[in-house]
C-alpha cells in the first residue's frame, strides 16, 4: 500500500449505502445516478492512478439546476462530494473516498455564446479544453491555456486546478483567461461572478475560486477569454552539452527582451527516451535540449529567431536547428509532445510539478541527479523553462515492492528543494492529495489557516473535496463528518 | 484622526495591528496617500503609513520577477525595471492629477487598489501580474501567499483576493510581480471622427487582429476635444513595427481617415488616457463603468449630453464625467451614480464612483452586488478582519 493516507470512511455512511442510493434515485432520477459497483469503478481514480477508490455513487447532472438539486441533497445528508471534470488530474484532485459522492460535469458540455468582438466564449464547464479552441478555430481564434491533457480535460477541472500549459509564459494560466463563472455552492445556492466585463465589482472572488481545487463549489458555466491566433509561429531546437549552459541561455534570451511563446527544456534521459519513442530526429549526444517557439509575422519571427541564435551562439551550442517548414516544426515538437508516453514505455513514472526561480535551474537540476543516485531511481526532466515550472519524471517499477514509496519520498524531497530555493510545490498540477502533506514546508500554520477560513465561507460543512489540499491532520476538526451524516 | 504611525517593518505593522485589534481601534491604511479618495471615505481612529516599509527585495531580470516591500515608491520600481528594459505589464496608473492628490504612489497602494492602465486589454490587469503577497490581517497575523515564481498553484490564490481589496482584508507588506520586456518601439494609429458605436467596432476589429494592439481607446469630441479620435497603440521590434502599423491602417481604413501620431503626441495622448487627464482639474464627479466591450455603445446610448465620456480597453472601460452644473441639476453624485447603474440595465458590469465632487456625497462608491455574492464578500472580510478595524467602510461589500 502506498503512503498517502485518506481519512477513514464514515462507517455510518457505508452502512446507510442502500438508503442513500434510494434517496438519490428518488430525488434526482434513475438516469442521473450511477451506483452499480461495476460502473462506479470507472470513477475510482484520476490521472494519479496509483491511488484508487470507487465512490459510493456517481451523479451526472445535465444542467445547473440538477447540480443544485444534487448538492442540496448531499448537503442535507452530510455526504462528502468529489467534483469531477474529466478525471485527468495528476495530483488526485478527483480521487474519491468510499463514503463520497462523485458529481461529474461531463454531460454539461455545450457552448452557450461566442462573442468575437468582445473576445469571450461562454461554455458549460464539462466541455474539454480543446473543445473550446476547436469551437473558435474556424474564425482564427483560440483559448490560450493548453495543458498536455487538453484533448480530454474539462474546463471545470482547469478552473479547479488553475491549469497551465506550454504557452503560459506569454499567455498566462487559466486564472488569467477566466472572466466569469456560474457556480453552485454546497448548500445549493447559485452564485454568478464576473462575465464579459474585465474588472471585478468588489473583492476578486473569481481569483480565489480559480485554483480552489473543487473545494468551494461546482462551476457549471464559465466565461473565457479567447484570442486571435498570431500570424504564425516557428520553433528552433537548441542542443547543449550541459543543463547549466542551457539554463543560462534561457535566462539570457529573456533578458534580451525576446518573449518566446514557449521554452521547453529536456534533459539527457528525457531526450533519449523521447527520441527512441517518437523518432523526432533529436540529437541524442547532448545533455540538454531547448525548444524555443516564437510567434508573429514572418518578419517578426525571423527577427526573434535571429536574436535567439545570436544569444545561443555565445553559449557554444552543440545543435542549433531552426524550423524551415511546417513539417520541420511538427518534427521538433513531436518528441516533446510524446514525452509522457515515451516515459510510460520505459517504466512506471511519477510526474512532479514544482516551480523554481529560473536562476536556480542549474543548481536544482544538478542536485536532482545526485538525489537520483542516492535513491537508486532514474529521473528525467521535461519542463517549461521560461517560467521555471519543473516536471521531473521519476521512474519506478510498480511491481517492485517498496518502489512506489521510495519514488514518492524522492518526489517529496525534490519538491522540498523547490521550496528551499524560493519556489513552490506545484506550478500547474495542483496540490490534491499528492502534495497535501507537504504544504507545511511551504506555508506556516497561520498561512494555511487563513486559506482554510476562505473554504469555511464557501463550504462551512467542509463536504466538498474535503481531504485534499491541506494536511488531513489540520483539517480533521473542520471535516468532522461523523456528526454531519444524517440518515437518508 | 488622533494618531499616526509609520512602522518601519512588517513585524512593527503586526504589533500595531494586534494592539489596535485588542483596543478595538480602527486603522486607515496609507501608502503614498495618492489614492485615498478612492472608494468610500474611511473614518478611523488612527492612520498607518507603510511608506517606511520600503525597498526592492529581489529583482531577477532573467526570471522576469521583482519583489518589493509595499511602501516602495512606484517610481523607484519603474526606474529599476526600465534600466533592464523591463516593466510592469499592466501599466500602473498615477492618480494624482485626477484626484488632485499629492505624494508618491507606492507599489502597495497600486496593488491594494488593483488599478490597471490601457495595456490591461492586452497584457492583463494588476492582479494578473501579481504573483505573491505578504500581508498582516486584522488580528495582526503575518500571512504569505503565492511567492516569487510565476507558475504557482500551491494552495488557494489569496494573492488575487488581496489585489483590489482596498486594504479591507489586510495591510500589504510585500508584493511580487511577473514583469515583461519593454517593447523596442511603440506608435499610435488614429481614426478620425468616428461615432462611439463605430469606434467600438473599429477597436474590436483592431483588438481581434493578429497585430496585438496594446492600447485601444476612443476620445469623443467635447469642449476641449475638437473632433473625435479613435486610438490604436502598437508595439514591437523597431524593424517590424512599420509592418504592423501598415497592416493595422489597412484594416481600419474602411472606418474613416487613418493617420499616425508623431512620437510626442503619441506619448502624451496615452498618458492622458491612462491618468484620465480629460477630467483632471475640472470641478465635477468622475465614474468608471466596467462593461463587456461590445456593450459600450448600448450603455452610452442611455447617457445624455450632461455627461462627458471616453473609452479605454476597446470599450470595456468607460470613464464618465459630470460637471457641477450637471450635478446640481440631478441632485448630486449619489443620485447620478444610481442613474448610471440603472443605465447598465441587464447588460452586466458595474459602475464605480471614482471622484465625488462633494466628498460627503458618496452613497456607495462600489456598485452593490447580488445578495449571494455580497454575503460571501462580507463573510470573507469577517474571516480576515473579524473586528472590522482595517479601512472600515472603504468597500461597502466588506462592511458589517
mmCIF file of N, CA, C and O in Angstrom, chain B residues 23 306-307:
data_model
loop_
_atom_site.group_PDB
_atom_site.id
_atom_site.type_symbol
_atom_site.label_atom_id
_atom_site.label_comp_id
_atom_site.label_asym_id
_atom_site.label_seq_id
_atom_site.Cartn_x
_atom_site.Cartn_y
_atom_site.Cartn_z
ATOM 1 N N UNK B 23 -7.570 46.811 21.335
ATOM 2 C CA UNK B 23 -8.191 48.045 21.845
ATOM 3 C C UNK B 23 -9.414 48.472 21.018
ATOM 4 O O UNK B 23 -9.961 49.555 21.248
ATOM 5 N N UNK B 306 -25.349 65.568 -20.727
ATOM 6 C CA UNK B 306 -24.851 66.145 -19.476
ATOM 7 C C UNK B 306 -23.534 65.502 -19.071
ATOM 8 O O UNK B 306 -22.803 66.016 -18.243
ATOM 9 N N UNK B 307 -23.282 64.321 -19.635
ATOM 10 C CA UNK B 307 -22.068 63.592 -19.275
ATOM 11 C C UNK B 307 -21.024 63.742 -20.374
ATOM 12 O O UNK B 307 -21.355 63.780 -21.547
#
